[in-house]
Coordinates of C-alpha atoms in Angstrom, one line a residue:
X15 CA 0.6 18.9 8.4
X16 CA -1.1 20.0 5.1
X17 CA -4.0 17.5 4.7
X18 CA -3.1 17.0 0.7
X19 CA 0.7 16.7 1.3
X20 CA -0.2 14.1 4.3
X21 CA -2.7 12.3 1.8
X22 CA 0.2 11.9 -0.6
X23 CA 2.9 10.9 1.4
X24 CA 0.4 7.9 3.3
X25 CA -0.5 6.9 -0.4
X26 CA 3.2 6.7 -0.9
X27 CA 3.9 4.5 1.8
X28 CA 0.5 2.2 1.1
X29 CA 1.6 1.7 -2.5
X30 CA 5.6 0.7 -1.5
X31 CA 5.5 -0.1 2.3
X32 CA 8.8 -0.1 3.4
X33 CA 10.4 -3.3 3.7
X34 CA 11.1 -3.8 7.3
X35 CA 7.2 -4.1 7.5
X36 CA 6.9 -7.1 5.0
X37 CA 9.0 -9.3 7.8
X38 CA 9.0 -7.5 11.2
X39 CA 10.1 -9.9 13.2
X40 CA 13.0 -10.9 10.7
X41 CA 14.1 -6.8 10.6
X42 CA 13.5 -6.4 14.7
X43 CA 16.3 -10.0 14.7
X44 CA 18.0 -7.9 12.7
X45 CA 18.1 -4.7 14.5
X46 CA 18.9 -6.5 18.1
X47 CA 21.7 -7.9 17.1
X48 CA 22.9 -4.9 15.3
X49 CA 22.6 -3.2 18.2
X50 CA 24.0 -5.8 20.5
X51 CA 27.5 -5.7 18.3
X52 CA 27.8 -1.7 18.4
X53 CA 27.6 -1.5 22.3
X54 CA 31.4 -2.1 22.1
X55 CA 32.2 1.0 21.3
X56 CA 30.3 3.7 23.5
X57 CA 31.8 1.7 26.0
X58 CA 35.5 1.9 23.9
X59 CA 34.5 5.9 23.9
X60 CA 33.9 6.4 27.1
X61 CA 37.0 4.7 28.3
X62 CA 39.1 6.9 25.9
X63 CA 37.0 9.8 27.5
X64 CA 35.4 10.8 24.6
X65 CA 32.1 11.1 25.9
X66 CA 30.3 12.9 22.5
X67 CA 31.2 10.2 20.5
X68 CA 30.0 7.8 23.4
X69 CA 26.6 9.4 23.9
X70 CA 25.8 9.7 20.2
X71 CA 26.5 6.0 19.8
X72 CA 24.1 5.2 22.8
X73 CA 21.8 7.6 20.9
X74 CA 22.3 5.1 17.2
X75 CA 21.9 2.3 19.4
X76 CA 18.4 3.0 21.4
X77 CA 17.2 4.2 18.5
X78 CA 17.7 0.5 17.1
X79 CA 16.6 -0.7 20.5
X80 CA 12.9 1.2 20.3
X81 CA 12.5 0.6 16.6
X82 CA 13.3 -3.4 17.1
X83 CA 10.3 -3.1 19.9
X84 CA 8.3 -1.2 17.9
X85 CA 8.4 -4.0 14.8
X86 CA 7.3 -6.3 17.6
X87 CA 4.3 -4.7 18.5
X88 CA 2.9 -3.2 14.9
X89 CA 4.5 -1.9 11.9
X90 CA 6.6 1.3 11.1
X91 CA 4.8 4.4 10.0
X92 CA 5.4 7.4 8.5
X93 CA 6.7 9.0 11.1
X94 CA 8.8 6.0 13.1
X95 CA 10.4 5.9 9.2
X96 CA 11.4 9.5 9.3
X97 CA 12.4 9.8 12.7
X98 CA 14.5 7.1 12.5
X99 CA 16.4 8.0 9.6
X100 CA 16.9 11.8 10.0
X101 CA 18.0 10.9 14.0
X102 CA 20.9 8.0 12.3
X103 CA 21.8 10.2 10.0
X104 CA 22.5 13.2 12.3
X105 CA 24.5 10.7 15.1
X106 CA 26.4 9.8 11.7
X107 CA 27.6 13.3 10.3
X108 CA 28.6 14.2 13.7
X109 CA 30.6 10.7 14.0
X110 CA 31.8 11.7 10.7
X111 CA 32.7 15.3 12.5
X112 CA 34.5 13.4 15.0
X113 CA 35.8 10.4 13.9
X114 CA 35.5 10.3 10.2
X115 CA 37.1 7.0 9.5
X116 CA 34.7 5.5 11.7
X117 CA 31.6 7.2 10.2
X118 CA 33.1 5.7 6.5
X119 CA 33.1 2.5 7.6
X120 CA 29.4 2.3 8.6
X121 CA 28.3 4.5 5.7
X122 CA 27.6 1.4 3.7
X123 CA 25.1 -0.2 6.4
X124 CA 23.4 3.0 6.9
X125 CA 22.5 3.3 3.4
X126 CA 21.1 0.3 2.9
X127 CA 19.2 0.8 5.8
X128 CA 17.3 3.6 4.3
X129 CA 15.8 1.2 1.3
X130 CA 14.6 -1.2 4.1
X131 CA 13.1 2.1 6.1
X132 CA 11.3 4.3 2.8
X133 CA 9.3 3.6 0.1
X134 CA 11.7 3.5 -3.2
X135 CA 12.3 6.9 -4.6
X136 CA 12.1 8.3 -1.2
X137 CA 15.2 6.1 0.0
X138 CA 17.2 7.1 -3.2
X139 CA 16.6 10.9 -2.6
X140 CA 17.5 10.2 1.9
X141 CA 20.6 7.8 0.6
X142 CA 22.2 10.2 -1.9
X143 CA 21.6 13.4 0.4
X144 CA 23.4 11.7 3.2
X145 CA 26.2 9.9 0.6
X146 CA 26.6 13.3 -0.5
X147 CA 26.9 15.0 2.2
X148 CA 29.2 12.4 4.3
X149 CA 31.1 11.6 1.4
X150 CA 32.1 15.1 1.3
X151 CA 33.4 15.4 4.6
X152 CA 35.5 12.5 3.9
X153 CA 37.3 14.0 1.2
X154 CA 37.7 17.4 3.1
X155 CA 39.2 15.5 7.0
X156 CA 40.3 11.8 5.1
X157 CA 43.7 11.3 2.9
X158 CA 42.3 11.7 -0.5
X159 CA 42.8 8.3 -1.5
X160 CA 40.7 6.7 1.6
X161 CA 38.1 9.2 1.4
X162 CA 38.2 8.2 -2.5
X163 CA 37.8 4.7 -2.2
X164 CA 35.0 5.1 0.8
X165 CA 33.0 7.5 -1.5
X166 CA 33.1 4.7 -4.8
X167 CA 32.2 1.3 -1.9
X168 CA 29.8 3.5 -0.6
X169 CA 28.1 4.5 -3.7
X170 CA 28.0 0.6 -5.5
X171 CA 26.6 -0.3 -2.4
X172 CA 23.8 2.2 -2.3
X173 CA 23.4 2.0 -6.2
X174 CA 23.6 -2.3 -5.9
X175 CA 21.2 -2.0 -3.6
X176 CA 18.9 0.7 -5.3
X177 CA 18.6 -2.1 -8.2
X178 CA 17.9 -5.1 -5.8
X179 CA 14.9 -3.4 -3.9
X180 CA 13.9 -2.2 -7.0
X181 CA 13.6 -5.2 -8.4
X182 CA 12.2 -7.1 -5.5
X183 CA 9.2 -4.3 -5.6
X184 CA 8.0 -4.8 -8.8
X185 CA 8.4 -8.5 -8.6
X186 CA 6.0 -8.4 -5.4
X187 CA 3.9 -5.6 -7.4
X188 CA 3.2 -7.8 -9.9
X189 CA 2.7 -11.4 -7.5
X190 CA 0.3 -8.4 -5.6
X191 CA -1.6 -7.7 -8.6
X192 CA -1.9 -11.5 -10.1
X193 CA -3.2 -12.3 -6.1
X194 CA -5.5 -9.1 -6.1
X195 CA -6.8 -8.4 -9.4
X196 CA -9.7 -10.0 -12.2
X197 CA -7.1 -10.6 -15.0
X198 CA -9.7 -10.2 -17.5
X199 CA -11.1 -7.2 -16.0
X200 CA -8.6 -5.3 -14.0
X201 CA -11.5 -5.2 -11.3
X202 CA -10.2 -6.8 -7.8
X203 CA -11.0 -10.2 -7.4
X204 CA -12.9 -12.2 -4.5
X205 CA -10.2 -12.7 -2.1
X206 CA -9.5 -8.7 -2.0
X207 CA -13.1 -8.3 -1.3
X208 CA -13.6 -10.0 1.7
X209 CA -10.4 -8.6 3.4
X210 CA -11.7 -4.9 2.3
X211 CA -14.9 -5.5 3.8
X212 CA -13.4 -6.7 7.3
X213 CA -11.7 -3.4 7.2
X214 CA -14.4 -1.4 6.5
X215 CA -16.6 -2.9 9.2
X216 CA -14.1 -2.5 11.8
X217 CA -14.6 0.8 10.8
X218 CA -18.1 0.8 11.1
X219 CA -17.9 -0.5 14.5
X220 CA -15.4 1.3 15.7
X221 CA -16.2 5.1 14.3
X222 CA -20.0 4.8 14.2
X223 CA -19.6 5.4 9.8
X224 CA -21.8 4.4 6.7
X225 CA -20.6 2.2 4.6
X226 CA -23.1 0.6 1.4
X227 CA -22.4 -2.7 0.1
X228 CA -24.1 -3.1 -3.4
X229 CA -24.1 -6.7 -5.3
X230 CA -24.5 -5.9 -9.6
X231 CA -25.7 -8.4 -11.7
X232 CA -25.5 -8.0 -15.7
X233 CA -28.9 -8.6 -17.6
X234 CA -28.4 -10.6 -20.6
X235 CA -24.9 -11.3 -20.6
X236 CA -25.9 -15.2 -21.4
X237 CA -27.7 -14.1 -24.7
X238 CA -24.6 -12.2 -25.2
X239 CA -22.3 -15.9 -24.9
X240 CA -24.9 -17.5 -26.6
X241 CA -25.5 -15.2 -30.0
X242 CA -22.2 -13.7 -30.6
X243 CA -19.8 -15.8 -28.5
X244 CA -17.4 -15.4 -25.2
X245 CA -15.1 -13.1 -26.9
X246 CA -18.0 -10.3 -27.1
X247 CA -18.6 -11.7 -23.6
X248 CA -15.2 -11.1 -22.1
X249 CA -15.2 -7.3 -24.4
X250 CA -18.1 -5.9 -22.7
X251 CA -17.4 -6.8 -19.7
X252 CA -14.2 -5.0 -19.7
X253 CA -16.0 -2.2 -20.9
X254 CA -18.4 -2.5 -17.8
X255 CA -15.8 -2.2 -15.4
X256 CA -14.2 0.4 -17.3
X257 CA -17.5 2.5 -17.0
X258 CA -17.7 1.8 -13.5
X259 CA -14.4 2.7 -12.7
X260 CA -14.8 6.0 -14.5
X261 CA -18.2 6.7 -12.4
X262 CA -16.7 6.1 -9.2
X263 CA -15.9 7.5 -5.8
X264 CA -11.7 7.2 -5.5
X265 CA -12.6 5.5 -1.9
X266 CA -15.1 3.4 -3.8
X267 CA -14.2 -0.4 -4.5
X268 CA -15.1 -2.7 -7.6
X269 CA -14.6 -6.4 -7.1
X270 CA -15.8 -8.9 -9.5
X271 CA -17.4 -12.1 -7.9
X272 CA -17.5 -14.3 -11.2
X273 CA -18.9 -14.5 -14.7
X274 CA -21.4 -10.9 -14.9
X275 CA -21.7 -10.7 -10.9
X276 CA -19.4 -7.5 -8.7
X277 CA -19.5 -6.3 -5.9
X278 CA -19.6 -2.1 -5.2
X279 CA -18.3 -1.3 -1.9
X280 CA -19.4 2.5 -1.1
X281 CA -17.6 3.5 1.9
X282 CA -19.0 7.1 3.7
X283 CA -22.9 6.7 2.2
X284 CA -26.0 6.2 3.5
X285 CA -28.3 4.1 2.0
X286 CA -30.6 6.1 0.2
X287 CA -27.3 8.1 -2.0
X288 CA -26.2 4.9 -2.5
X289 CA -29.6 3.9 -4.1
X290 CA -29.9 7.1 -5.8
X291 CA -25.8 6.4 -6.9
X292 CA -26.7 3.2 -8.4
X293 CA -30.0 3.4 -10.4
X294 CA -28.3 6.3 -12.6
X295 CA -25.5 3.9 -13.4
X296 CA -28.2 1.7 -14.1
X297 CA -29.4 3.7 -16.5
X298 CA -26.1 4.8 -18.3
X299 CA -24.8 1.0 -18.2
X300 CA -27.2 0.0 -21.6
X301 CA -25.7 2.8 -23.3
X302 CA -22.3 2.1 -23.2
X303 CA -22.3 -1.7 -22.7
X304 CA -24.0 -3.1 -25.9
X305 CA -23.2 -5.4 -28.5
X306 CA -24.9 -5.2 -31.9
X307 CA -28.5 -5.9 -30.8
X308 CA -27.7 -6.9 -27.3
X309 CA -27.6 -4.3 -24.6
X310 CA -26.5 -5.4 -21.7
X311 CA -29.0 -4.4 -18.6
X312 CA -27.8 -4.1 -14.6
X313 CA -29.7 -5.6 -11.9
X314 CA -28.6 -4.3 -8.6
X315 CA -28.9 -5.1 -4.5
X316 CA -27.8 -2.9 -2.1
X317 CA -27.8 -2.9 1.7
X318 CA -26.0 -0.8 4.7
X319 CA -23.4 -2.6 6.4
X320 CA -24.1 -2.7 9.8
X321 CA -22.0 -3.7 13.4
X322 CA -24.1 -6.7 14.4
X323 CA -24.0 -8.6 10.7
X324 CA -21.0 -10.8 9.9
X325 CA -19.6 -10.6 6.5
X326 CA -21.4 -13.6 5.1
X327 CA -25.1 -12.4 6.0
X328 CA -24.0 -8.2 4.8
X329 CA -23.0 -10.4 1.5
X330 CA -26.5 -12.2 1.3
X331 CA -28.3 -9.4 2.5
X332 CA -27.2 -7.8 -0.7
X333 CA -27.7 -10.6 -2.5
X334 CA -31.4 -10.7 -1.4
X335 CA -31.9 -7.0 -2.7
X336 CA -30.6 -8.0 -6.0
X337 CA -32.7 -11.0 -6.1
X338 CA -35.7 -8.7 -5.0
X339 CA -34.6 -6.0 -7.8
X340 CA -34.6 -8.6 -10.8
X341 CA -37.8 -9.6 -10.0
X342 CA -39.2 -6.1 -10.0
X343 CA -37.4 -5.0 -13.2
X344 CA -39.1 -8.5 -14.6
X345 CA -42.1 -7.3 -13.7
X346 CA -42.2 -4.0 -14.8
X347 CA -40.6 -5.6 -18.1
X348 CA -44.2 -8.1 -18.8
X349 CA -46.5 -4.8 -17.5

């Protein structure tokens, strides 16, 4: 697959996982029994000797079986998603080929099942192919007035539920963001921090990679409080994090710790870039981020994040450096 379109569609998925992910073991409940109440009719099928119809209902109901397993064990990706709905939806046009009042009745279920297996506006674009195309089949094998009322049911249901998921996404969006994220700021908070740096050094460890931890302090902020008040306070530092988000790597991470003091995660760089990153932001930040007569300095610590430190000493080894830089900046200050 094309590395940009496969960059976009797992960005799609991180920012609106699917929803079956959010409560596996509820969804995998949920798919057993599902598939538990549909083995009555291969077996109906079969019986009546319509085999087609009897395999591709064995076919709807292991692919319930495996994905029920599968939410078990670790969530749905991209391609479980996909799989699973194109392989339902092709066992349901030909049950609608076959035995199109059954395939009307179980149109409903199916669509919601596509919100619960896609992010959002992929779900709408798989539900109305598939209502579309079913719904037209219906009209074309069905009396006109069943196939009528089949197509409206079919498309409350997907439009009722279009509104509900939508709904419930930004309302865990925003709970996401008020759990995540500085509110002053828009920088990440504390919490988001340590669980980023848990993944990165599992990645560390496991791949060998670079990754550079960096601990920022701002220079005079205090003063700033002090002479012009926490309103100038809270203004700057907006426009810090602003500037740093701006000077950024799109892998890079801001988190803000508290009062003046973030933390730069720098994933991929070795120590020395990293060094070389930082002291030209150093120099930029007084530029931008001052206040009347108060420009607001940036003391900095950076250290390599490495297999055999925990968390907590990669955090005070950084905080060491920036203790170490501060005094050095002090002293070239008095020289």
């Amino acid at each position: 697959m094309n590395t940009k379109l496969q960059f976009g569609i797992d960005q799609l998925f991180k920012q609106q996982p699917v929803l079956v992910n959010r409560y596996p073991r509820y969804a995998a409940a949920v798919v057993f029994i599902t598939a538990l109440l549909l083995c009555y009719f291969p077996i109906k099928y079969a019986l009546n000797a319509q085999w087609m119809l009897a395999i591709s209902v064995v076919i709807i109901i292991s692919v319930l079986l495996i994905t029920g397993v599968r939410l078990l064990k670790k969530p749905l990706n991209v391609f479980n998603s996909v799989l699973i709905g194109v392989v339902e939806g092709m066992m349901l046009m030909y049950l609608a080929s076959s035995s199109p009042l059954a395939a009307a009745i179980w149109l409903p279920a199916f669509l919601v099942a596509l919100f619960l297996l896609f992010p959002f506006k992929v779900a709408c674009g798989f539900a109305f192919f598939y209502w579309l195309t079913l719904s037209t089949s219906f009209i074309s094998q069905l009396d006109f007035e069943i196939a009528l009322r089949s197509t409206l049911s079919s498309c409350i249901v997907m439009m009722l539920t279009a509104v509900i998921v939508k709904i419930y996404n930004d309302a865990i969006g925003t709970a996401e963001g008020l759990a995540t994220t500085d509110v002053l700021t828009g920088a990440l908070n504390r919490r988001t921090m340590l669980n980023v740096l848990h993944k990165e050094h599992e990645r560390v460890a496991r791949y060998g990679q670079t990754c550079c931890l960096v601990m920022i302090d701002l220079d005079n902020f205090k003063m700033l409080n002090d002479t012009y008040g926490h309103s100038s306070g809270d203004e700057l530092l907006i426009r810090f994090v602003k500037l740093m988000h701006e000077s950024i790597r799109k892998n890079d991470t801001l988190f803000r710790l508290g009062g003046d003091e973030f933390m730069l995660v720098l994933p991929c760089l070795q120590i020395a870039d990293a060094y070389a990153f930082v002291s030209r932001l150093q120099k930029i930040v007084p530029q931008v981020v001052n206040y009347k007569t108060v420009e607001l300095g940036m003391s900095f610590g950076v250290c390599e994040m490495s297999e055999s430190d925990t968390i907590n000493e990669l955090i005070h080894n950084a905080d060491i450096a920036l203790y170490q830089n501060k005094l050095s900046r002090k002293a070239n200050t008095q020289l």
